[in-house]
C-alpha positions as CSV (number, residue, x, y, z in Angstrom):
1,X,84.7,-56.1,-125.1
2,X,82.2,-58.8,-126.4
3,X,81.6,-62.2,-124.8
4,X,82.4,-65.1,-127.4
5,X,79.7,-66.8,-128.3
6,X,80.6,-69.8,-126.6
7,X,80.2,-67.8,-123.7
8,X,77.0,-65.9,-124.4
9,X,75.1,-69.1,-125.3
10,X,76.7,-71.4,-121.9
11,X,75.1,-68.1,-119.9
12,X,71.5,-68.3,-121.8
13,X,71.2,-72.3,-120.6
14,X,72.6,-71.0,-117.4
15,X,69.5,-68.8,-117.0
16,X,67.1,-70.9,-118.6
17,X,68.2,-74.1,-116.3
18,X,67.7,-71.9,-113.2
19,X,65.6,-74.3,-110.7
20,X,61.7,-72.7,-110.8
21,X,61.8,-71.7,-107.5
22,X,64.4,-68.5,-108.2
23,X,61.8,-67.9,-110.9
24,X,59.0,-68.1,-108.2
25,X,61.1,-65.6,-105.6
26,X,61.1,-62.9,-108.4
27,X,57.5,-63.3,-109.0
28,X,56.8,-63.4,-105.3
29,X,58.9,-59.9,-104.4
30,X,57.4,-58.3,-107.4
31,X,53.6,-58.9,-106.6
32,X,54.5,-57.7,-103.1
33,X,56.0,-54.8,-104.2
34,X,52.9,-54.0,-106.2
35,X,50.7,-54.7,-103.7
36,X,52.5,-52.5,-101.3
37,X,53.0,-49.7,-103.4
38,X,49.4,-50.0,-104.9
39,X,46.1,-47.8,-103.9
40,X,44.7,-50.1,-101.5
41,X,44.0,-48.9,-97.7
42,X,46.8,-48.7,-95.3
43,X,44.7,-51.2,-92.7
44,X,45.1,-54.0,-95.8
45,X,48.5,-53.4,-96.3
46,X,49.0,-54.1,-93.0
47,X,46.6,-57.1,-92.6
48,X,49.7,-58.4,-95.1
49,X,52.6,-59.2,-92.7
50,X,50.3,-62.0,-91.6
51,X,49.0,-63.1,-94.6
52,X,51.8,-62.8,-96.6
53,X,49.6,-62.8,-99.9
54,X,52.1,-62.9,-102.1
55,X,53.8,-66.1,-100.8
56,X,49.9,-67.6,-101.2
57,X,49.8,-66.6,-104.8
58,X,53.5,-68.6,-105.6
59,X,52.8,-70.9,-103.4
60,X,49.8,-71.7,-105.8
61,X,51.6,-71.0,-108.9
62,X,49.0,-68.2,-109.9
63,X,50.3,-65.7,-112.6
64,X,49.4,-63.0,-115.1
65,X,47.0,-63.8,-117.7
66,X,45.1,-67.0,-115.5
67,X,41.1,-67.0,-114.6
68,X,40.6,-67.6,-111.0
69,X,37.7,-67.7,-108.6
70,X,37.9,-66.2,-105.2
71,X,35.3,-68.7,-103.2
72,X,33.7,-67.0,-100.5
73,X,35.6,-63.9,-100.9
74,X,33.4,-61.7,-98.5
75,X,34.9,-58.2,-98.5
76,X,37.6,-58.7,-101.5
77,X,41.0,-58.7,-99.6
78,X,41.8,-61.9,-102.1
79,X,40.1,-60.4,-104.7
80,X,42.2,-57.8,-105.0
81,X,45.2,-59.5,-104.0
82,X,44.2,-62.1,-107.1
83,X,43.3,-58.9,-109.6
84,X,46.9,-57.7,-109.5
85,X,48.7,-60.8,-109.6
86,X,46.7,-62.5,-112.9
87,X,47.3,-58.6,-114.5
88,X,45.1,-56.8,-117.3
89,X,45.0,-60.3,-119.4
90,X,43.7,-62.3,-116.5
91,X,40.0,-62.8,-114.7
92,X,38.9,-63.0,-111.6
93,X,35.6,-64.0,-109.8
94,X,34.4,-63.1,-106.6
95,X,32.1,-65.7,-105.6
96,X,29.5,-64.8,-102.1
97,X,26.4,-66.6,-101.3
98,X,23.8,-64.0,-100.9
99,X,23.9,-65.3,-97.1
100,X,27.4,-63.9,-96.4
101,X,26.7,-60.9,-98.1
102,X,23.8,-60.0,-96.0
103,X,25.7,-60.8,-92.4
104,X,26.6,-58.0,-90.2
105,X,24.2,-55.7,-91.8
106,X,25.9,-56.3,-95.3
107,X,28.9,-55.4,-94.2
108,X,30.5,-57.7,-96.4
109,X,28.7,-56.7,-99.4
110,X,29.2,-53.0,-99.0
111,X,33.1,-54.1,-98.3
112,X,33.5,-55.2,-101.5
113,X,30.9,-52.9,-103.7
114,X,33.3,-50.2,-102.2
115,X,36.4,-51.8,-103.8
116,X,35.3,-52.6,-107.5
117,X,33.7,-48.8,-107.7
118,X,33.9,-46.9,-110.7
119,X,35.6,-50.2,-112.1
120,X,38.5,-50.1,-110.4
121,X,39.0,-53.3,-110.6
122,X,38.0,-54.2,-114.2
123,X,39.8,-57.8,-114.2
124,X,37.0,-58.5,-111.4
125,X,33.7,-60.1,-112.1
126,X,31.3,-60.6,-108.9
127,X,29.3,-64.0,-108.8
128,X,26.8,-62.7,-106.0
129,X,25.1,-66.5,-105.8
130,X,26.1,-70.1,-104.1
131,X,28.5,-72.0,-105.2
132,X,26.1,-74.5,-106.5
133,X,24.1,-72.2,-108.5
134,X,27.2,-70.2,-110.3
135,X,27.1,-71.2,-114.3
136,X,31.4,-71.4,-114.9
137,X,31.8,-73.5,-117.8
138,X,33.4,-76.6,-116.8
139,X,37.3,-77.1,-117.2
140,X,37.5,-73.2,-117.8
141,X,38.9,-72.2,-114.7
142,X,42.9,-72.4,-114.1
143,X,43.3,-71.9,-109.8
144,X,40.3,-71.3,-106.9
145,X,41.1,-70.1,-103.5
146,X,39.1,-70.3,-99.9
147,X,40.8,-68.1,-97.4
148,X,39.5,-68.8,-93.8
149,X,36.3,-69.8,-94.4
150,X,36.2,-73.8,-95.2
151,X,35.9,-74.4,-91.4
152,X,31.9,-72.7,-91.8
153,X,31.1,-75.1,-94.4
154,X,31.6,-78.0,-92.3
155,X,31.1,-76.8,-88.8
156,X,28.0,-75.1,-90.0
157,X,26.5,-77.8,-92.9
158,X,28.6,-81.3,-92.4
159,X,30.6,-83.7,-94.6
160,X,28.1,-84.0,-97.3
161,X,28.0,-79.9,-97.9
162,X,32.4,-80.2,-97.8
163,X,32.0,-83.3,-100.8
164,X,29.4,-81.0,-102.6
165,X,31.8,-77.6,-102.1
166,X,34.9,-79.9,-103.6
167,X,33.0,-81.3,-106.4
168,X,31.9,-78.0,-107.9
169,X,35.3,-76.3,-107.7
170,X,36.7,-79.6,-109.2
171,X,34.2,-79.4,-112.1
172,X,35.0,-76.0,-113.2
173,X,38.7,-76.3,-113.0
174,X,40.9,-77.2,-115.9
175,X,42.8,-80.5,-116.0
176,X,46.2,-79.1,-114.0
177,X,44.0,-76.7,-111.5
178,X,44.8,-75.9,-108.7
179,X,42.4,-75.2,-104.8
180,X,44.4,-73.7,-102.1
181,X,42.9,-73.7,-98.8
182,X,43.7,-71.7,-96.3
183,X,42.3,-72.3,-92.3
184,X,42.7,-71.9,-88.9
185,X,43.9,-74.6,-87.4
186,X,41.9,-76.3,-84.0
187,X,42.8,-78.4,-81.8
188,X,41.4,-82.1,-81.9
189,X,39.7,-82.2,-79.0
190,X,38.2,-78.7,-79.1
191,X,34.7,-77.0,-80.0
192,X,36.4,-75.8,-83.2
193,X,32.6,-74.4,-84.3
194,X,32.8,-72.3,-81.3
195,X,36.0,-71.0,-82.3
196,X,35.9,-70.5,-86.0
197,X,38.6,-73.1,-86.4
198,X,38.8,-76.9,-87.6
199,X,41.4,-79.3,-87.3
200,X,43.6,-79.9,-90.4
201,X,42.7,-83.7,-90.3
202,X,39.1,-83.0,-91.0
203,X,40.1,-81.0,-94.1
204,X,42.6,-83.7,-94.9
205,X,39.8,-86.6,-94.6
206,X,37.6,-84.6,-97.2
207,X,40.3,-84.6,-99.6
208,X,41.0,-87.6,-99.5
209,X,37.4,-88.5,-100.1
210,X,37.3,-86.0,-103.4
211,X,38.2,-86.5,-106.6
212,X,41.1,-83.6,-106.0
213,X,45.0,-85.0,-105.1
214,X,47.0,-83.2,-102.7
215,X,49.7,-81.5,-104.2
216,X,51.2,-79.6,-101.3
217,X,51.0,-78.5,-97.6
218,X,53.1,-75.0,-96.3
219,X,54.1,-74.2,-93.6
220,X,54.4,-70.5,-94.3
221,X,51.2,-68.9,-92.1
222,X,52.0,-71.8,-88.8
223,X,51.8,-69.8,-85.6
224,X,53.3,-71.7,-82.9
225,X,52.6,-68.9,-80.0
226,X,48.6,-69.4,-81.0
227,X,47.7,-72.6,-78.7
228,X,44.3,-72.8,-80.8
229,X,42.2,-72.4,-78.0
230,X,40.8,-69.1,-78.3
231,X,38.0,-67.7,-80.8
232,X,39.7,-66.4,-83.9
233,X,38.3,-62.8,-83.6
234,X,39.9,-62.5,-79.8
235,X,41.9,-59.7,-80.0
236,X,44.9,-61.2,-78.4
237,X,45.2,-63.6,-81.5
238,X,42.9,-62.2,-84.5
239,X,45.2,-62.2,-87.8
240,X,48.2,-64.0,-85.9
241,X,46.3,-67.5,-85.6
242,X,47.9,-70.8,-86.5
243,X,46.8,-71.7,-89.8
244,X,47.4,-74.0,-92.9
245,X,47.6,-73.9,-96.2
246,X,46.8,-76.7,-98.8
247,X,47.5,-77.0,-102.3
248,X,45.1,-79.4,-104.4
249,X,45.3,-80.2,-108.0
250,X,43.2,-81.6,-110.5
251,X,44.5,-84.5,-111.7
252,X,45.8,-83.9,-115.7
253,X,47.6,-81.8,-117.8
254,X,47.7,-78.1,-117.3
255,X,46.3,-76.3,-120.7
């Protein structure tokens, strides 16, 4: 039996005045599902109960057909993670300073050579240079991400290098762009260089000083069993640390 058309049409605003976030839960299981079932190696598929990638990617509102940059991506887990979520119509950059790719012997470089051979990857563009030096047009870029890695900018190079970092990933974002940064989280009073780790405030502080707004803070990867005093690669704590995620947005509309 046919619905009237009273009926049919009440159910289409019923559907189309679903709250975004049911919307966002779809999106999230299906990118997870993809990621799971995908060809990548069992060790990252693991490495994904703690990172929950998926979550990141909603939580950011990244979807198919979007350009995004992968800042510091080292060996490509991100990358990757980005390549299947902005599909065949979308772009990604994996953006290394020639530093990080020559640490550990190259181990980072050989990492991610290894996962866009043969072009398995072909939504993947490497920018093998520093952040600084990489020629994106400005306002071309629609999200950026920095996973565990914006503590070594300023433990390692200060406030000033952190202002510089922000102000080239807000130049080549569109009006409506989005940063997420992701961290491990230190305590105040600790030798957070020492342990890989910095103390949200710090990251907080920089913002504030940037031209970037803070859009959103989740709670999804807090570990409250990590006390933040141990170096991050300890194996009692290495992928289960305590971290934060931030999402920062470029003030204006999204194209």
């Amino acid at each position: 039996m046919h619905s009237a058309p009273h009926l049919r049409l009440a159910a289409l605003i019923l559907v189309f005045a679903l709250p975004v976030s049911a919307h966002a839960a779809d999106s999230t299981d299906g990118l997870a599902a993809a990621l799971a079932a995908g060809d990548r190696s069992d060790a990252e598929k693991q490495r994904d109960a703690g990172r929950k990638p998926a979550e990141v990617v909603a939580f950011l509102a990244i979807v198919p057909g979007m350009t995004v940059v992968d800042l510091l991506a080292a060996g490509g887990y991100y990358t990757e993670v980005l390549s299947v979520a902005v599909g065949a119509k979308g772009k990604v950059y994996a953006q290394n300073p020639p530093r990080l790719l020559q640490m550990r012997e190259g181990a980072a470089d050989k990492a991610l050579t290894a996962r866009l051979e043969g072009g398995r990857l072909s939504n993947v563009e490497r920018l093998d240079l520093d952040l600084a030096e990489i020629a994106l047009a400005p306002n071309s870029v629609d999200a950026a991400i920095t996973a565990l890695n914006f503590h070594d900018i300023y433990n390692g190079s200060g406030v000033e290098a952190v202002a510089g970092f922000l102000n080239k990933v807000y130049s080549i974002l569109k009006p409506g762009g989005v940063l997420g940064i992701i961290d491990h989280h230190g305590n105040e009073d600790a030798d957070n260089k020492d342990l890989h780790r910095i103390h949200e405030s710090l990251v907080l502080a920089a913002i504030e000083a940037s031209p970037f707004e803070l859009d959103a803070s989740s709670d999804m990867l807090r570990n409250p069993d990590d006390d933040r005093t141990l170096n991050v690669f300890d194996e009692s704590i290495r992928g289960k640390t305590d971290r934060f995620v931030l999402r920062l947005r470029k003030p204006g509309a999204a194209s």
